[in-house]
Amino acid sequence: MGNSNGKNRTHPVADHEPDYAYKDYGYDYEYDQRNDYDSGWHPDKTYGEAYFHEHNNDSPLTKRRSCTDVLCLILFLVFLGGWGAVAFLGIQGGDISKVIYPTDSQGNICGKGEMTDRQALLMFDLTQCLNPAVLVTGCLTTHVCVNKCPDENYSPLGEAKLGTNQQQIKERMKPFCKPVSDEQFKQDVETLVQKEICPPWYLKSSEVLGRCFPVSMKAEDNDSNEEVVVKRLDTGGDHDITKGEIEGSLYRLGAFLNIRQFGERIFMDLKETYWMIGLALIGACILSFVWIVLMRFLASFMVWVSILTVFLGIGGLLGYSGYRLYFVWLSTDPETHKNIFQLNWTPEIVDDFLKQRDTWMAFTIILGIIFLVIVLLFLFLRQRIMIAIALIEQGSKAVGQMFSSLFFPIIPFLLQLVVVGWFLVVALYLASWGEQEYRVAFKNDRDCSQFEGCSQTVNGSDSVPYQSNDTCTPEEFKPCIDSCPEAMCQFVKYTKNKDYSWMQFVNVFGLYWGVFFFSAFGEIVLAGVFSQWYWTFNKKTDLPDCSLGTAMWNATVFHLGTIAFGSLLIAIIRMIRTMLEYVERKCKRFNNDLTKCLIWCCKCCLWCLEKFMRFINRNAYIMCAVKSTNFCKSAKEAFNLLMRNLVRVVVLDSVVDFLLFLGKLVIVLLTGVASYMTFSGQIPEIKDDIPSLNYFFTPIVFIVIGSYFIASAFFGVYNMAVDTLFLCFLEDLERNDGSVEKPYYMSKSLKKILGKMEKSVNESRHRSP
């Protein structure tokens, strides 16, 4: 496109030659951007009317601002009012303690009300959880709130049959019985057990999520799962309780025990190293801050250091993976030949996973592909990388002169935390807003239909015997229990309120809109700060004293409507994606290959749409911050400006984002390697001070994830600075021609970037046939 030797005579020719610091820029098209077809502009394009050349040399920054998108702001406030009303109804009708604390067989909440001093839940006979119906009816045994979990194995019924003193037995078992009157507790032990006031036996347990679970009873090498834990005569039942039954019950109760052990070990590791993780994250903050400060003075050097570090880091990981693959491949251990689907979910699953040959083969292949892609990118994009580095240097100058902008992201981040916290509170109250649901269950499949009181009235007159899984109420079902002790009216769950679905819909949508709203607020404030820097002619003396305060005032007073508009669009798209995922989960059992393909296509399209809208929103916020125009006009002007300069956008924007991402990656790699060396005992000087951990990778994972978010917060300011400067830079090229009468607002360094960019494009054009 374009003619490097000729000139586009459809446009007026400049009658002067601007005094450029770099003569190589613009020579091919007489320093007139209209004659530069490689900029992406030509008369036949319909990307709006260009600014060539404004008669007024003033900057486009609007001195007098007006409120934008007021209707959207009103809509946002109305929605907040509706969200508040939903929260009020949820708080009025719900009880958050129902969700947080466990509930006993009578629906009493452990740790609340009359059970204030009984915060843990004990199940009398855990073997009843072997029944598959546990998922529907709950565990068919008595649940009782207790002060603490048992710390010994004991059978009150067995001791009573041996003739042990009744008072002594009652003193030991009373903490694990239902809270009854002293008069009721005067009954003998056998009667208390028969009436299910007290447990026939209990085992040493630990508290997990407010529930008492027996400590792991896995058999040793010389033991058997058939080893009897509680004898038949001590249970009040018809068989012995073995280790195998206890383990099976724990697994059936939710396939829970191994996951519980894994979670407990993770929790213990975090408990031991939380202060070290905190220090590491503080170190990541300091490292990110120092990195940003150094970029102010050594931007080019720091970017090349980032590139080299990532290159060596990926190469080192590739070499390590290949090294491990070599030795695993030669190993004769049969464990190394298993695939991931043959692994058991145990607390040692990570160790088993790292023993597999397929694991290291996958790591080596993935890292090899990444390494090759990075090498090719550096080889073929080296010229564009040089140009992008120069633009990052300009961003560094802007950030350096607007230093307070580095700390501003803390404000929208805290506001987003408030939104998330509010969402969680409302969600918990809505989830707990419902009635207690009880269902009928019969122990040992006992048929109680012939007993008096074990029937219910249907249609006002017909008497029908209770069936298993029928709904019931404890008061109405009590006569059946008195006549047939095997019958139970078991608390199962809290039924959801009939308005639960739409209220949670409002709550989730409020979460998305609120989080995206404050994210947009941060973007438009930073855009205001850096556009003020760019459109100030003398950047050393004429910059205002408090650009950040002015930008925050403008965004808060004039542009909240525009922020609400842009964030609403993203929230709608995200809500549609959430609903699609919900439908996918609900229809999973009916899925075939065609429906899976359609759903994945829809998810991919929605993901692309959200990415595109985020790009449009970001540039619209920049235009709004500069010109105080509404969202639609700002988005249109920004899009047209970018399309008129499409080549420059492709040359710079993606490459700059990639280089800044490498900077974040360096922070993560450095903190990750340091934490690995520390917790794996590779540093002899501090090896003895590191606590013994179940999984040394636990703190490393949390440190790496936290470091990434911290680095993203700091580098996000740079991203916004570069995007703002780039959009202003493009408009500056169209508004001005570099003459004495219409000088550019860009610095000499930016002029040099432009010259390099045009030179790169021209070289590419001449190389092409």
PDB file of C-alpha atoms in Angstrom, residues 153-330:
ATOM      1  CA  ASN A 153     -12.763 -44.563  71.754  1.00  0.00           C
ATOM      2  CA  TYR A 154     -15.560 -45.531  74.128  1.00  0.00           C
ATOM      3  CA  SER A 155     -18.752 -47.635  74.189  1.00  0.00           C
ATOM      4  CA  PRO A 156     -21.253 -46.601  76.908  1.00  0.00           C
ATOM      5  CA  LEU A 157     -23.549 -49.499  75.948  1.00  0.00           C
ATOM      6  CA  GLY A 158     -20.737 -52.053  76.162  1.00  0.00           C
ATOM      7  CA  GLU A 159     -19.629 -50.730  79.552  1.00  0.00           C
ATOM      8  CA  ALA A 160     -23.218 -50.898  80.827  1.00  0.00           C
ATOM      9  CA  LYS A 161     -23.499 -54.550  79.752  1.00  0.00           C
ATOM     10  CA  LEU A 162     -20.272 -55.287  81.608  1.00  0.00           C
ATOM     11  CA  GLY A 163     -21.844 -53.916  84.774  1.00  0.00           C
ATOM     12  CA  THR A 164     -19.801 -50.732  85.062  1.00  0.00           C
ATOM     13  CA  ASN A 165     -21.227 -48.122  87.406  1.00  0.00           C
ATOM     14  CA  GLN A 166     -24.037 -46.275  85.591  1.00  0.00           C
ATOM     15  CA  GLN A 167     -23.106 -42.895  87.034  1.00  0.00           C
ATOM     16  CA  GLN A 168     -19.544 -43.163  85.820  1.00  0.00           C
ATOM     17  CA  ILE A 169     -20.739 -44.110  82.326  1.00  0.00           C
ATOM     18  CA  LYS A 170     -23.173 -41.167  82.234  1.00  0.00           C
ATOM     19  CA  GLU A 171     -20.477 -38.707  83.276  1.00  0.00           C
ATOM     20  CA  ARG A 172     -18.262 -39.829  80.353  1.00  0.00           C
ATOM     21  CA  MET A 173     -20.990 -39.935  77.724  1.00  0.00           C
ATOM     22  CA  LYS A 174     -23.077 -36.893  78.760  1.00  0.00           C
ATOM     23  CA  PRO A 175     -21.047 -34.353  76.684  1.00  0.00           C
ATOM     24  CA  PHE A 176     -22.050 -36.360  73.577  1.00  0.00           C
ATOM     25  CA  CYS A 177     -25.754 -36.761  74.347  1.00  0.00           C
ATOM     26  CA  LYS A 178     -28.714 -34.635  73.373  1.00  0.00           C
ATOM     27  CA  PRO A 179     -29.396 -31.754  75.772  1.00  0.00           C
ATOM     28  CA  VAL A 180     -32.261 -33.152  77.865  1.00  0.00           C
ATOM     29  CA  SER A 181     -33.637 -32.430  81.324  1.00  0.00           C
ATOM     30  CA  ASP A 182     -32.064 -33.961  84.406  1.00  0.00           C
ATOM     31  CA  GLU A 183     -35.233 -35.976  84.906  1.00  0.00           C
ATOM     32  CA  GLN A 184     -34.889 -37.625  81.493  1.00  0.00           C
ATOM     33  CA  PHE A 185     -31.204 -38.244  82.037  1.00  0.00           C
ATOM     34  CA  LYS A 186     -31.968 -40.296  85.161  1.00  0.00           C
ATOM     35  CA  GLN A 187     -32.979 -43.216  82.929  1.00  0.00           C
ATOM     36  CA  ASP A 188     -30.535 -46.104  82.657  1.00  0.00           C
ATOM     37  CA  VAL A 189     -27.860 -46.124  79.965  1.00  0.00           C
ATOM     38  CA  GLU A 190     -29.584 -48.778  77.815  1.00  0.00           C
ATOM     39  CA  THR A 191     -32.773 -46.715  77.711  1.00  0.00           C
ATOM     40  CA  LEU A 192     -30.898 -43.509  76.829  1.00  0.00           C
ATOM     41  CA  VAL A 193     -29.183 -45.318  73.963  1.00  0.00           C
ATOM     42  CA  GLN A 194     -32.399 -46.969  72.786  1.00  0.00           C
ATOM     43  CA  LYS A 195     -34.214 -43.620  72.687  1.00  0.00           C
ATOM     44  CA  GLU A 196     -31.221 -42.177  70.782  1.00  0.00           C
ATOM     45  CA  ILE A 197     -30.577 -39.582  73.432  1.00  0.00           C
ATOM     46  CA  CYS A 198     -26.996 -40.833  73.773  1.00  0.00           C
ATOM     47  CA  PRO A 199     -24.678 -42.682  71.355  1.00  0.00           C
ATOM     48  CA  PRO A 200     -24.060 -46.422  71.876  1.00  0.00           C
ATOM     49  CA  TRP A 201     -20.393 -45.823  71.020  1.00  0.00           C
ATOM     50  CA  TYR A 202     -18.091 -43.124  69.712  1.00  0.00           C
ATOM     51  CA  LEU A 203     -14.549 -42.875  68.382  1.00  0.00           C
ATOM     52  CA  LYS A 204     -11.681 -40.443  68.772  1.00  0.00           C
ATOM     53  CA  SER A 205     -12.444 -37.672  66.274  1.00  0.00           C
ATOM     54  CA  SER A 206     -11.143 -34.404  64.899  1.00  0.00           C
ATOM     55  CA  GLU A 207     -13.258 -31.391  63.981  1.00  0.00           C
ATOM     56  CA  VAL A 208     -13.462 -30.493  60.281  1.00  0.00           C
ATOM     57  CA  LEU A 209     -15.811 -27.743  59.098  1.00  0.00           C
ATOM     58  CA  GLY A 210     -17.688 -27.981  62.400  1.00  0.00           C
ATOM     59  CA  ARG A 211     -18.240 -31.749  62.133  1.00  0.00           C
ATOM     60  CA  CYS A 212     -16.610 -34.583  64.087  1.00  0.00           C
ATOM     61  CA  PHE A 213     -14.890 -37.149  61.871  1.00  0.00           C
ATOM     62  CA  PRO A 214     -12.982 -40.136  63.277  1.00  0.00           C
ATOM     63  CA  VAL A 215      -9.252 -39.864  62.874  1.00  0.00           C
ATOM     64  CA  SER A 216      -7.881 -41.837  59.937  1.00  0.00           C
ATOM     65  CA  MET A 217      -8.170 -45.557  60.658  1.00  0.00           C
ATOM     66  CA  LYS A 218      -6.286 -46.925  57.670  1.00  0.00           C
ATOM     67  CA  ALA A 219      -4.812 -50.302  58.440  1.00  0.00           C
ATOM     68  CA  GLU A 220      -1.077 -50.670  58.778  1.00  0.00           C
ATOM     69  CA  ASP A 221       0.790 -53.209  56.659  1.00  0.00           C
ATOM     70  CA  ASN A 222       0.230 -55.958  59.221  1.00  0.00           C
ATOM     71  CA  ASP A 223      -3.358 -54.988  60.008  1.00  0.00           C
ATOM     72  CA  SER A 224      -6.604 -55.827  58.306  1.00  0.00           C
ATOM     73  CA  ASN A 225      -9.651 -53.784  57.408  1.00  0.00           C
ATOM     74  CA  GLU A 226     -11.627 -56.549  59.140  1.00  0.00           C
ATOM     75  CA  GLU A 227     -10.145 -55.661  62.521  1.00  0.00           C
ATOM     76  CA  VAL A 228     -13.018 -55.042  64.948  1.00  0.00           C
ATOM     77  CA  VAL A 229     -13.179 -51.554  66.406  1.00  0.00           C
ATOM     78  CA  VAL A 230     -16.464 -51.856  68.323  1.00  0.00           C
ATOM     79  CA  LYS A 231     -17.957 -55.251  69.173  1.00  0.00           C
ATOM     80  CA  ARG A 232     -21.540 -56.144  68.208  1.00  0.00           C
ATOM     81  CA  LEU A 233     -22.709 -56.323  71.836  1.00  0.00           C
ATOM     82  CA  ASP A 234     -21.431 -52.780  72.402  1.00  0.00           C
ATOM     83  CA  THR A 235     -23.225 -51.211  69.425  1.00  0.00           C
ATOM     84  CA  GLY A 236     -26.807 -52.160  70.092  1.00  0.00           C
ATOM     85  CA  GLY A 237     -26.880 -53.456  66.524  1.00  0.00           C
ATOM     86  CA  ASP A 238     -26.502 -56.812  64.856  1.00  0.00           C
ATOM     87  CA  HIS A 239     -22.861 -56.779  63.736  1.00  0.00           C
ATOM     88  CA  ASP A 240     -19.352 -55.701  64.730  1.00  0.00           C
ATOM     89  CA  ILE A 241     -17.924 -52.349  63.626  1.00  0.00           C
ATOM     90  CA  THR A 242     -14.669 -52.839  61.731  1.00  0.00           C
ATOM     91  CA  LYS A 243     -11.960 -50.508  60.507  1.00  0.00           C
ATOM     92  CA  GLY A 244     -13.109 -51.138  56.944  1.00  0.00           C
ATOM     93  CA  GLU A 245     -16.633 -50.006  57.757  1.00  0.00           C
ATOM     94  CA  ILE A 246     -15.437 -46.809  59.397  1.00  0.00           C
ATOM     95  CA  GLU A 247     -13.243 -45.998  56.395  1.00  0.00           C
ATOM     96  CA  GLY A 248     -16.047 -46.863  53.977  1.00  0.00           C
ATOM     97  CA  SER A 249     -18.470 -44.663  55.869  1.00  0.00           C
ATOM     98  CA  LEU A 250     -16.097 -41.743  55.741  1.00  0.00           C
ATOM     99  CA  TYR A 251     -15.670 -42.162  51.994  1.00  0.00           C
ATOM    100  CA  ARG A 252     -19.401 -42.540  51.369  1.00  0.00           C
ATOM    101  CA  LEU A 253     -20.261 -39.502  53.443  1.00  0.00           C
ATOM    102  CA  GLY A 254     -19.021 -37.379  50.617  1.00  0.00           C
ATOM    103  CA  ALA A 255     -15.999 -39.165  49.218  1.00  0.00           C
ATOM    104  CA  PHE A 256     -14.457 -36.919  51.772  1.00  0.00           C
ATOM    105  CA  LEU A 257     -11.698 -38.388  53.893  1.00  0.00           C
ATOM    106  CA  ASN A 258      -8.733 -38.217  51.527  1.00  0.00           C
ATOM    107  CA  ILE A 259      -9.741 -34.766  50.359  1.00  0.00           C
ATOM    108  CA  ARG A 260     -10.107 -33.809  54.008  1.00  0.00           C
ATOM    109  CA  GLN A 261      -6.588 -35.044  54.783  1.00  0.00           C
ATOM    110  CA  PHE A 262      -5.220 -33.207  51.762  1.00  0.00           C
ATOM    111  CA  GLY A 263      -7.037 -30.012  52.817  1.00  0.00           C
ATOM    112  CA  GLU A 264      -5.875 -30.391  56.409  1.00  0.00           C
ATOM    113  CA  ARG A 265      -2.270 -30.758  55.311  1.00  0.00           C
ATOM    114  CA  ILE A 266      -2.539 -27.720  53.070  1.00  0.00           C
ATOM    115  CA  PHE A 267      -4.094 -25.772  55.934  1.00  0.00           C
ATOM    116  CA  MET A 268      -1.367 -26.857  58.366  1.00  0.00           C
ATOM    117  CA  ASP A 269       1.321 -25.823  55.873  1.00  0.00           C
ATOM    118  CA  LEU A 270      -0.300 -22.410  55.507  1.00  0.00           C
ATOM    119  CA  LYS A 271      -0.607 -22.093  59.270  1.00  0.00           C
ATOM    120  CA  GLU A 272       3.123 -22.795  59.642  1.00  0.00           C
ATOM    121  CA  THR A 273       4.263 -20.484  56.843  1.00  0.00           C
ATOM    122  CA  TYR A 274       1.666 -17.687  56.695  1.00  0.00           C
ATOM    123  CA  TRP A 275       4.156 -15.133  57.990  1.00  0.00           C
ATOM    124  CA  MET A 276       6.738 -16.251  55.440  1.00  0.00           C
ATOM    125  CA  ILE A 277       4.155 -15.979  52.655  1.00  0.00           C
ATOM    126  CA  GLY A 278       3.316 -12.474  53.892  1.00  0.00           C
ATOM    127  CA  LEU A 279       6.995 -11.491  53.839  1.00  0.00           C
ATOM    128  CA  ALA A 280       7.367 -12.922  50.340  1.00  0.00           C
ATOM    129  CA  LEU A 281       4.383 -10.925  49.065  1.00  0.00           C
ATOM    130  CA  ILE A 282       5.769  -7.780  50.678  1.00  0.00           C
ATOM    131  CA  GLY A 283       9.019  -8.587  48.901  1.00  0.00           C
ATOM    132  CA  ALA A 284       7.091  -8.927  45.635  1.00  0.00           C
ATOM    133  CA  CYS A 285       5.593  -5.468  46.246  1.00  0.00           C
ATOM    134  CA  ILE A 286       9.041  -3.995  46.866  1.00  0.00           C
ATOM    135  CA  LEU A 287      10.502  -5.783  43.845  1.00  0.00           C
ATOM    136  CA  SER A 288       7.673  -4.554  41.594  1.00  0.00           C
ATOM    137  CA  PHE A 289       8.043  -1.020  42.907  1.00  0.00           C
ATOM    138  CA  VAL A 290      11.821  -1.021  42.431  1.00  0.00           C
ATOM    139  CA  TRP A 291      11.381  -2.466  38.939  1.00  0.00           C
ATOM    140  CA  ILE A 292       8.959   0.318  38.011  1.00  0.00           C
ATOM    141  CA  VAL A 293      11.262   2.995  39.453  1.00  0.00           C
ATOM    142  CA  LEU A 294      14.237   1.605  37.550  1.00  0.00           C
ATOM    143  CA  MET A 295      12.190   1.632  34.359  1.00  0.00           C
ATOM    144  CA  ARG A 296      11.873   5.390  34.822  1.00  0.00           C
ATOM    145  CA  PHE A 297      15.622   5.736  34.280  1.00  0.00           C
ATOM    146  CA  LEU A 298      16.622   2.478  32.578  1.00  0.00           C
ATOM    147  CA  ALA A 299      13.534   1.484  30.641  1.00  0.00           C
ATOM    148  CA  SER A 300      15.365  -0.020  27.673  1.00  0.00           C
ATOM    149  CA  PHE A 301      17.807  -1.921  29.878  1.00  0.00           C
ATOM    150  CA  MET A 302      15.031  -3.267  32.145  1.00  0.00           C
ATOM    151  CA  VAL A 303      12.958  -4.476  29.193  1.00  0.00           C
ATOM    152  CA  TRP A 304      15.936  -6.312  27.732  1.00  0.00           C
ATOM    153  CA  VAL A 305      16.639  -7.792  31.164  1.00  0.00           C
ATOM    154  CA  SER A 306      13.015  -8.999  31.224  1.00  0.00           C
ATOM    155  CA  ILE A 307      13.418 -10.584  27.798  1.00  0.00           C
ATOM    156  CA  LEU A 308      16.698 -12.255  28.748  1.00  0.00           C
ATOM    157  CA  THR A 309      15.333 -13.483  32.098  1.00  0.00           C
ATOM    158  CA  VAL A 310      12.244 -15.018  30.510  1.00  0.00           C
ATOM    159  CA  PHE A 311      14.371 -16.555  27.778  1.00  0.00           C
ATOM    160  CA  LEU A 312      16.770 -18.118  30.294  1.00  0.00           C
ATOM    161  CA  GLY A 313      13.942 -19.056  32.660  1.00  0.00           C
ATOM    162  CA  ILE A 314      11.931 -20.934  30.037  1.00  0.00           C
ATOM    163  CA  GLY A 315      15.119 -22.489  28.699  1.00  0.00           C
ATOM    164  CA  GLY A 316      16.149 -23.587  32.188  1.00  0.00           C
ATOM    165  CA  LEU A 317      12.743 -25.131  32.886  1.00  0.00           C
ATOM    166  CA  LEU A 318      12.919 -26.919  29.533  1.00  0.00           C
ATOM    167  CA  GLY A 319      16.341 -28.307  30.397  1.00  0.00           C
ATOM    168  CA  TYR A 320      15.183 -29.428  33.849  1.00  0.00           C
ATOM    169  CA  SER A 321      12.085 -31.129  32.393  1.00  0.00           C
ATOM    170  CA  GLY A 322      14.219 -32.914  29.818  1.00  0.00           C
ATOM    171  CA  TYR A 323      16.636 -34.003  32.564  1.00  0.00           C
ATOM    172  CA  ARG A 324      13.804 -35.431  34.698  1.00  0.00           C
ATOM    173  CA  LEU A 325      12.209 -37.075  31.649  1.00  0.00           C
ATOM    174  CA  TYR A 326      15.490 -38.849  30.828  1.00  0.00           C
ATOM    175  CA  PHE A 327      15.768 -40.500  34.237  1.00  0.00           C
ATOM    176  CA  VAL A 328      12.046 -41.277  34.526  1.00  0.00           C
ATOM    177  CA  TRP A 329      12.167 -42.868  31.079  1.00  0.00           C
ATOM    178  CA  LEU A 330      14.974 -45.191  32.222  1.00  0.00           C
TER     179      LEU A 330
END
